[in-house]
Each structure stands twice: as structure tokens, then as C-alpha cells.
mmCIF file of C-alpha atoms in Angstrom:
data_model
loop_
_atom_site.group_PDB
_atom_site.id
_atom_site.type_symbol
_atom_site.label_atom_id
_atom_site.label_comp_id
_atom_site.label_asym_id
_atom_site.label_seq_id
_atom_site.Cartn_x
_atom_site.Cartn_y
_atom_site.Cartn_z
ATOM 1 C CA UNK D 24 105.410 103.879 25.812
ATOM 2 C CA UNK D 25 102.988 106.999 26.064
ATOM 3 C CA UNK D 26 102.229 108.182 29.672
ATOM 4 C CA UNK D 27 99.259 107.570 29.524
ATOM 5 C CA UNK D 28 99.907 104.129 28.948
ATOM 6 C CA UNK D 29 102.541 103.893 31.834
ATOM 7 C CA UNK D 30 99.876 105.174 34.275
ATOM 8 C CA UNK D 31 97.330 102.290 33.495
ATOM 9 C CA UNK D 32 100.265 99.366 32.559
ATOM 10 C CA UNK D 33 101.652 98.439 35.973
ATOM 11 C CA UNK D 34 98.640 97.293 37.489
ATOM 12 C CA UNK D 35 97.622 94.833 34.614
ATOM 13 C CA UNK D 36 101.392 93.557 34.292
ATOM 14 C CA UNK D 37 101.622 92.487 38.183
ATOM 15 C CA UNK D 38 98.701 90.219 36.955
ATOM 16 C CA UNK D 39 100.323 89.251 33.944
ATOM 17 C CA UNK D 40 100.509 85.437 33.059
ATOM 18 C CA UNK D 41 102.510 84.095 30.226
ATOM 19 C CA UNK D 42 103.111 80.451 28.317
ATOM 20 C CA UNK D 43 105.577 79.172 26.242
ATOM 21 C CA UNK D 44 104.851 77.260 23.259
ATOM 22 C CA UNK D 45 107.547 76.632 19.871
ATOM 23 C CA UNK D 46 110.030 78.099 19.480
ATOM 24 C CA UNK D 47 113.104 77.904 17.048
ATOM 25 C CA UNK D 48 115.947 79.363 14.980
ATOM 26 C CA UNK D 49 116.094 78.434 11.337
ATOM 27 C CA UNK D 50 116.112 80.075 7.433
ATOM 28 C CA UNK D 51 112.283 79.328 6.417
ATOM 29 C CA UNK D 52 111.682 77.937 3.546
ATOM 30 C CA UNK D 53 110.548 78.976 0.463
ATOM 31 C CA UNK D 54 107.173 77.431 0.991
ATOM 32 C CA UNK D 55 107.099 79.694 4.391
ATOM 33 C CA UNK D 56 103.414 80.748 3.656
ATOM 34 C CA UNK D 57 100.277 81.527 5.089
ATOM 35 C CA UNK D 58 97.361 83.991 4.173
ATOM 36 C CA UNK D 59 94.121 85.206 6.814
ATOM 37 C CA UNK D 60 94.451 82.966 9.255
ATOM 38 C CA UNK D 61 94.028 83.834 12.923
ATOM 39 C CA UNK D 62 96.283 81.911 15.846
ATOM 40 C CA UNK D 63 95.186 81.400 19.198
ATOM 41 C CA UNK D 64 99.038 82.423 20.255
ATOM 42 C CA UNK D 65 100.957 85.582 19.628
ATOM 43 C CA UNK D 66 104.099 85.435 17.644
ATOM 44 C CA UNK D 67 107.840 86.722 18.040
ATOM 45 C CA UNK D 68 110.403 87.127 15.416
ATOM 46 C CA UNK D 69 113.813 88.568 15.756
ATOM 47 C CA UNK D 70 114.775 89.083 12.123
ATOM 48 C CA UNK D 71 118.506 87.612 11.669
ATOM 49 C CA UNK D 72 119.350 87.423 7.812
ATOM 50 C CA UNK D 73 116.999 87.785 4.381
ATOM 51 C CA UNK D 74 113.700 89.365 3.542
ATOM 52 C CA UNK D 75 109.874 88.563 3.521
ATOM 53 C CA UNK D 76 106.144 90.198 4.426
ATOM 54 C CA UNK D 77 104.381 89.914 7.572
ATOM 55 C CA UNK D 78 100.352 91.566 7.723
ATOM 56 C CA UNK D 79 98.274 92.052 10.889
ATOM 57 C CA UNK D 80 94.828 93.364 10.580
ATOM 58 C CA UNK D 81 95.218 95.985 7.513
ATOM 59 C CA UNK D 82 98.860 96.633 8.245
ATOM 60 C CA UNK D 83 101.488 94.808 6.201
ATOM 61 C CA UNK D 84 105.281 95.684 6.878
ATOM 62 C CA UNK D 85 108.612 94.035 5.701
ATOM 63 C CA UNK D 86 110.857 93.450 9.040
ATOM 64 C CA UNK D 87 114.492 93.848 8.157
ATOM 65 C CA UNK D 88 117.112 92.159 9.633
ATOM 66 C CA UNK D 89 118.264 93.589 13.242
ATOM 67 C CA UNK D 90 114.358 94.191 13.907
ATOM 68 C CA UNK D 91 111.944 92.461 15.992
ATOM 69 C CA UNK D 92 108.471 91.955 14.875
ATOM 70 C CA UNK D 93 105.009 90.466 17.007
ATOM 71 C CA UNK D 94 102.273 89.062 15.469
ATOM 72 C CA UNK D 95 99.149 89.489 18.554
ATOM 73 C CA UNK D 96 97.056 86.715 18.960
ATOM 74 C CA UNK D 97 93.452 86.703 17.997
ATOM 75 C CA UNK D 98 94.545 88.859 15.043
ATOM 76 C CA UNK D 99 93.767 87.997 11.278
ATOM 77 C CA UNK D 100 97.482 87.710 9.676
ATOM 78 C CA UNK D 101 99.520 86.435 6.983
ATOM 79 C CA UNK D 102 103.023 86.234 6.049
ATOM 80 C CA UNK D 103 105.093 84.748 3.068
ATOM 81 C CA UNK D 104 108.756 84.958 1.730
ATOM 82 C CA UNK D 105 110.096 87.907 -0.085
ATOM 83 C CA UNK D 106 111.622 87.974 -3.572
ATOM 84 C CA UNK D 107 115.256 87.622 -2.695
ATOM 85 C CA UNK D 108 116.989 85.720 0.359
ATOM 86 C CA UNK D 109 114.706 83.736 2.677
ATOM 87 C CA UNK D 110 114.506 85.144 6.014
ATOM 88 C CA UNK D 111 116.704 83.299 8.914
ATOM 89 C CA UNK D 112 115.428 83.608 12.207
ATOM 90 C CA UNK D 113 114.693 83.646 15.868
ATOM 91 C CA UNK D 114 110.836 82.891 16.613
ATOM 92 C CA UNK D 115 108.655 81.692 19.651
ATOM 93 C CA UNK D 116 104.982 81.256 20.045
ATOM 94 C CA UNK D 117 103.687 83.050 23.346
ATOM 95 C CA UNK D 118 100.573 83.940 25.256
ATOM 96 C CA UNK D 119 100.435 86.925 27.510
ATOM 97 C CA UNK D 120 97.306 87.262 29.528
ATOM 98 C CA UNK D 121 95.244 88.662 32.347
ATOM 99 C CA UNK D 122 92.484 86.123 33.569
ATOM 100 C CA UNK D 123 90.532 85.528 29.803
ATOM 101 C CA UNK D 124 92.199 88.942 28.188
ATOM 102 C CA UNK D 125 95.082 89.359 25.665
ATOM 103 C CA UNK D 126 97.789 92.126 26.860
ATOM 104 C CA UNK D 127 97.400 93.204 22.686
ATOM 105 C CA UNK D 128 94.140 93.418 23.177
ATOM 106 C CA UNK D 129 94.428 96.000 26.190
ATOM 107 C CA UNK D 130 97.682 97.864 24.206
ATOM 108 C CA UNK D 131 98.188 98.370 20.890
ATOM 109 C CA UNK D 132 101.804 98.795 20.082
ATOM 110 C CA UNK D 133 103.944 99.089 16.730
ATOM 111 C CA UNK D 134 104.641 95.764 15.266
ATOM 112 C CA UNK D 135 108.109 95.696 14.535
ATOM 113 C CA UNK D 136 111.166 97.991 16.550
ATOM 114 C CA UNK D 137 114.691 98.356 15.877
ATOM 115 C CA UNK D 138 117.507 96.310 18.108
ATOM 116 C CA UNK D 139 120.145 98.034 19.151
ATOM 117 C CA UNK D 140 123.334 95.916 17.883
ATOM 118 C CA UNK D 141 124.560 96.314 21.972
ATOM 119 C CA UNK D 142 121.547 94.622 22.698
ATOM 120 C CA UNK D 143 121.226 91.695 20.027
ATOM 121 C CA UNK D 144 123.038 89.185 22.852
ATOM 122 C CA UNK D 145 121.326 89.766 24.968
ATOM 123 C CA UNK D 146 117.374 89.203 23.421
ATOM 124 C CA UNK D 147 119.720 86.138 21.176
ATOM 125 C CA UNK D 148 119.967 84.730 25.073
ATOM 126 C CA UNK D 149 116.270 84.574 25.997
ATOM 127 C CA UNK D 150 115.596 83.131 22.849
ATOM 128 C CA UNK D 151 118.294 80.329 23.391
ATOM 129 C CA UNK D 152 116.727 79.868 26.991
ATOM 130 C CA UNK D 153 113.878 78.702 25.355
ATOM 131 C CA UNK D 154 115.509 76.493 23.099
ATOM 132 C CA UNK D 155 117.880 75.294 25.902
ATOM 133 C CA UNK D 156 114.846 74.451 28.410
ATOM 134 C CA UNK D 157 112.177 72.316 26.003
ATOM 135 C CA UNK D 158 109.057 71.547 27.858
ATOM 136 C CA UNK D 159 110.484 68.104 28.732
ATOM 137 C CA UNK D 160 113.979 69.122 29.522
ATOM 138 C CA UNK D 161 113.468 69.128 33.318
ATOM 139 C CA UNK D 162 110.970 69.783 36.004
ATOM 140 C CA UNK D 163 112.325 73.303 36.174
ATOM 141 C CA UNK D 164 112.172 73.614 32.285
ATOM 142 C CA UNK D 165 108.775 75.304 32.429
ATOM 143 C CA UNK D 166 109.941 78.345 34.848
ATOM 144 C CA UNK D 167 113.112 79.040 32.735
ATOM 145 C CA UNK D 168 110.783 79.255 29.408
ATOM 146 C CA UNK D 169 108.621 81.546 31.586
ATOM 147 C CA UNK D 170 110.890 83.914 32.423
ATOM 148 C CA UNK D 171 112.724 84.013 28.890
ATOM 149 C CA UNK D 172 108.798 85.074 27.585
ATOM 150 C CA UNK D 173 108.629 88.164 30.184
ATOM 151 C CA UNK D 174 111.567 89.165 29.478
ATOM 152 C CA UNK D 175 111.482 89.366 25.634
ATOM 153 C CA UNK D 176 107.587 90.804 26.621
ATOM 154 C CA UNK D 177 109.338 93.303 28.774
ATOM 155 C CA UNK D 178 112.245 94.155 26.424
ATOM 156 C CA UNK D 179 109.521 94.692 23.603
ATOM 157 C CA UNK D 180 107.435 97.233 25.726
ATOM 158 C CA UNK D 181 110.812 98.462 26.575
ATOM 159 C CA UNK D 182 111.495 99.287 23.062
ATOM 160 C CA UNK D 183 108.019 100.383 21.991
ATOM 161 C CA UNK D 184 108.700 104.270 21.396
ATOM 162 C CA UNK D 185 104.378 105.218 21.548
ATOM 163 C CA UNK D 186 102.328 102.293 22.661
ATOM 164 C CA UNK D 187 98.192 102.918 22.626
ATOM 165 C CA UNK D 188 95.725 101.856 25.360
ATOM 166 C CA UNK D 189 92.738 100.515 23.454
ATOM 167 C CA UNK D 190 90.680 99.017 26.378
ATOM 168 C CA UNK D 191 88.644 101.387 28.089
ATOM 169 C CA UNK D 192 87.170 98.460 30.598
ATOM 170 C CA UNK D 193 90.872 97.920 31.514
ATOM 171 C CA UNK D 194 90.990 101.964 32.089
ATOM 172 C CA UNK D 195 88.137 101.716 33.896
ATOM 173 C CA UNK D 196 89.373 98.761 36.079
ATOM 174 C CA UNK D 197 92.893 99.963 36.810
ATOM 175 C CA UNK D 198 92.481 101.976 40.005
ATOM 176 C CA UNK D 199 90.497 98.734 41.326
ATOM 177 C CA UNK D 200 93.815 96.808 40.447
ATOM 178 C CA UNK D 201 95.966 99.536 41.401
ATOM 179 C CA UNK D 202 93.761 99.161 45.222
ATOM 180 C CA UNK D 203 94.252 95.200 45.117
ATOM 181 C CA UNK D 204 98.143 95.827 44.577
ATOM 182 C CA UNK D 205 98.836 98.066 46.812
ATOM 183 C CA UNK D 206 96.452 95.972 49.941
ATOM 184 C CA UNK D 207 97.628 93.084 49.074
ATOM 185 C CA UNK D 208 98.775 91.983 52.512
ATOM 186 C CA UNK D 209 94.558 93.199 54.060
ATOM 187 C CA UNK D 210 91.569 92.601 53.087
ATOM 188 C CA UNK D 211 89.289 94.624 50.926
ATOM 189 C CA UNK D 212 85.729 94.453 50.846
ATOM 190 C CA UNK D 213 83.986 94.078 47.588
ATOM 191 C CA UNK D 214 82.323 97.674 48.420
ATOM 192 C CA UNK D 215 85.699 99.021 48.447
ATOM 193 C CA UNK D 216 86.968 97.815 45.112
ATOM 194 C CA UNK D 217 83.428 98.760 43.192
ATOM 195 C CA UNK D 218 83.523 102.192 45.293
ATOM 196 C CA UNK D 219 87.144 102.512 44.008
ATOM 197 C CA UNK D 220 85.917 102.687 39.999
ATOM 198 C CA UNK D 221 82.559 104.667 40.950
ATOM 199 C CA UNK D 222 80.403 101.025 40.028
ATOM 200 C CA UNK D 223 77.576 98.990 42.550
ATOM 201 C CA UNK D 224 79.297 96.095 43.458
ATOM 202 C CA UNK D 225 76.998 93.941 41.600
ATOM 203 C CA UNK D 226 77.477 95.022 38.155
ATOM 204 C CA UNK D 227 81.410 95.776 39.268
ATOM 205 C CA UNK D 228 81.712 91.887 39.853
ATOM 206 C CA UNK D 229 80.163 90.842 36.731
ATOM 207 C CA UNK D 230 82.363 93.416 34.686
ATOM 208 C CA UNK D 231 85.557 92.417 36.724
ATOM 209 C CA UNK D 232 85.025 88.475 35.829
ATOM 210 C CA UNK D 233 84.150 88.942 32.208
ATOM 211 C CA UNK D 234 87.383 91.097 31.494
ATOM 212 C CA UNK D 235 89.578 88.917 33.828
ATOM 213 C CA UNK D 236 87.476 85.504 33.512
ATOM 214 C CA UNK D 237 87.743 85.195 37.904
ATOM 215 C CA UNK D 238 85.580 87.061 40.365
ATOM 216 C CA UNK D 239 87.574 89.708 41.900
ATOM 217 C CA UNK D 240 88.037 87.464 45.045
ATOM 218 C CA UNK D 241 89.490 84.982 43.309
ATOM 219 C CA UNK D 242 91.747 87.294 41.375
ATOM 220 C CA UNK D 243 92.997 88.308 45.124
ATOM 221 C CA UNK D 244 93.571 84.948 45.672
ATOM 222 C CA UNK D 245 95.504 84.497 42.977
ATOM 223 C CA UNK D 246 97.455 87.799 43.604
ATOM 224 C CA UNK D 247 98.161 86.454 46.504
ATOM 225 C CA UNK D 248 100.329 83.082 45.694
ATOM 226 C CA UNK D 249 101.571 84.811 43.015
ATOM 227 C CA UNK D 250 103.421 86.862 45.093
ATOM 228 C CA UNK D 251 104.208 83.861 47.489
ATOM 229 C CA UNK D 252 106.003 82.396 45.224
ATOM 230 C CA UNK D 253 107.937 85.541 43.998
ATOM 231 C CA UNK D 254 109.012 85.761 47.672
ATOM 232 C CA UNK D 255 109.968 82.728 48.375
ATOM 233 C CA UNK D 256 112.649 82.526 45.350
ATOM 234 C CA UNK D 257 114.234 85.746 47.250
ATOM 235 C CA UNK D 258 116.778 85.105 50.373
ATOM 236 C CA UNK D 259 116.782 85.805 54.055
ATOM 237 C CA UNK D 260 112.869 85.799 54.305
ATOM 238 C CA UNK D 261 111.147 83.630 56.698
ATOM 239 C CA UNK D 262 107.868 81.913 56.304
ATOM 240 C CA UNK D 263 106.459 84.050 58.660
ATOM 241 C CA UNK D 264 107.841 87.347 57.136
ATOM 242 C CA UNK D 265 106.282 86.067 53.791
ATOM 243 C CA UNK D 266 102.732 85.743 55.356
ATOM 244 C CA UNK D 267 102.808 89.178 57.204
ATOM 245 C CA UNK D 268 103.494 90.672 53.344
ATOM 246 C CA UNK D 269 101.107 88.804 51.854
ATOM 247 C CA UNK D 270 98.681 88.365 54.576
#
């Protein structure tokens, strides 16, 4: 990742919300087709065995195996088989969001990176989390799947050697975030945050809820049991130590 981009990232990714949808592990087909089409979900594929195309936007690339490749969401994209040995597989269908907004659409970042062979077990095990934990598995099922999406998220920005902030409202609204994070446990005024990004607190609010689809109180609120939660899965707090954090 670019500096730059490491500056601006942490604040959006303490926000960041993910779902699970399919997932699988399989050779496709020869059928395995599909040309401009856009998905409401983001795509990844961790390229075992064989050969095919994958196109996002104007850029088409060939994944071989021992690469990972992501296919955004809200993108127009097509794939299709190659000429010689279908490809066999890892894949999982993902969102990754703050509020209303795509993390591709605030980053763009190469579509397919190399695996290290040390690390192939270890992204092979958060893909077999999610096909360990289906949806109806148990009533835990749904956390497991959530974690095994962060972390192949995480592993891919991990891996990304120049990623590209594209959003310049999310620029614009990072040291607001970057205020929210680091009061989390006080309360800020709305004149504080819209002071914080140089904006009248009026047209900060309505800029805040259209990128994040909440009002920036309710994105505190949020914040907020967010990181109740996170605290409460770690030992030797109290209830009371919790609510002093988090206020």
C-alpha cells in the first residue's frame, strides 16, 4: 500500500463492515461464462490449478495458479475459461462497506497478487472457515464467516504492493473519522467534527450521510457498539471498564 493510502486507510477500516455470501472450491466448468455484467457483491478467487480470463472495467488479466484475484463490486466484468485446463478453485462472494460506500470504491488496488507458497495454508484456512461455518451451520456460523472475510480483506491489502486512493470525499472526511476514533469514549459536538474538515456543519452532515448513508451521530453510535462488542470478546474486562472506554 502507498503512504498515502496508509495515512487515510485506518480510519475507514475501524468502520469497516463485511458479509458473507457463496462460497466454494471446485474446477468450473467449461460453460464457466459470463460477459458485462455488473454484481452487487465483490468476488475472491484464489487460483489453485488450470487457466482462464477475468476483465474488470477495461482491464482483462489471466490469474495463474498460486495468485489471488478480486473482482470489486459495482464493477462491469466478465470472465470465461481459457483454452487449455479449466481453472480449479477457491472463491467467495463478499461485501466490504462503510455505511452505503464500497471499500473499492474508496481504493483502487491491483486485481490479482502473488501468494507466497508459505502462506497458501494459511489463506486455504479462511477459505475452509467459510465452507466449514454455512449460514445455517450454527448461531455462531455468521461471526466465524465474518472474520474469515476480514481476514482474506486484510491479507489482500496486506499483499497489495501500490494501492490508489480514488475518493477524495473519503480524503476529505478522514480527519473527521480519525477525531470520532480517537474520542470515542466523549462526546463531540457536531461543530467539532465539521470544524475538524474546514466544512459548516450543515453541509458537513449532509456530505457525511450521503458517503456513509447515517448522520454522523448515528455513525458514533454505531462506533460505539461496535467496539462494545470487540471488548467484550476480550478477558479480564468488567462491564464497567467497558463503559468508561467506550463511554
Amino acid at each position: 500500500m502507498s503512504a498515502r493510502s496508509t495515512d487515510i486507510l485506518p480510519t475507514y477500516l475501524a468502520g469497516l463492515q463485511v458479509e458473507s455470501g457463496l462460497c466454494g472450491l471446485n474446477t468450473v466448468s467449461r460453460s464457466w461464462r459470463d460477459i458485462d455484467y455488473i454484481p452487487a457483491y465483490s468476488k475472491f478467487y484464489f487460483i489453485l490449478e488450470g487457466e482462464g480470463w477475468l476483465k474488470v472495467g477495461g482491464r482483462e488479466f489471466c490469474p495463474r495458479p498460486g495468485q489471488m484475484a478480486l473482482m470489486p463490486e459495482g464493477k462491469l466484468q466478465s470472465y470465461a475459461c481459457g483454452e487449455g485446463p479449466s481453472f480449479r478453485k477457491y472463491w467467495c462472494h463478499f461485501n466490504a462497506r462503510f455505511g452505503s460506500a464500497s471499500l473499492f470504491d474508496l481504493i483502487d488496488l491491483p486485481l490479482v497478487v502473488d501468494v507466497p507458497p508459505a502462506e497458501a495454508p494459511s489463506l486455504t484456512a479462511l477459505f475452509q472457515s467459510l465452507l466449514d461455518h454455512p449460514d445455517d451451520a450454527s448461531p455462531t456460523a455468521v461471526i466465524h464467516r465474518k472474520v474469515a472475510v476480514l481476514g482474506l480483506v486484510a491479507w489482500y491489502l496486506e499483499h497489495c504492493p501500490g494501492g490508489r486512493i480514488l475518493d477524495g470525499t473519503g480524503q476529505r472526511l478522514a480527519p473527521a473519522l480519525g477525531l470520532i476514533e480517537a474520542r470515542l469514549a466523549t462526546d463531540l459536538t457536531l461543530e467539532e467534527l465539521a470544524a475538524s474538515v474546514h466544512l459548516q456543519p450543515a453541509y458537513f452532515t449532509r456530505l457525511f450521510r450521503r458517503h456513509f448513508g447515517l448522520s454522523p451521530f448515528h455513525y458514533i453510535q454505531k462506533r460505539r457498539i461496535e467496539e462494545i462488542k470487540r471488548l467484550l470478546a476480550l478477558p479480564g474486562l468488567t462491564v464497567t471498564e467497558i463503559g468508561e472506554r467506550v463511554g
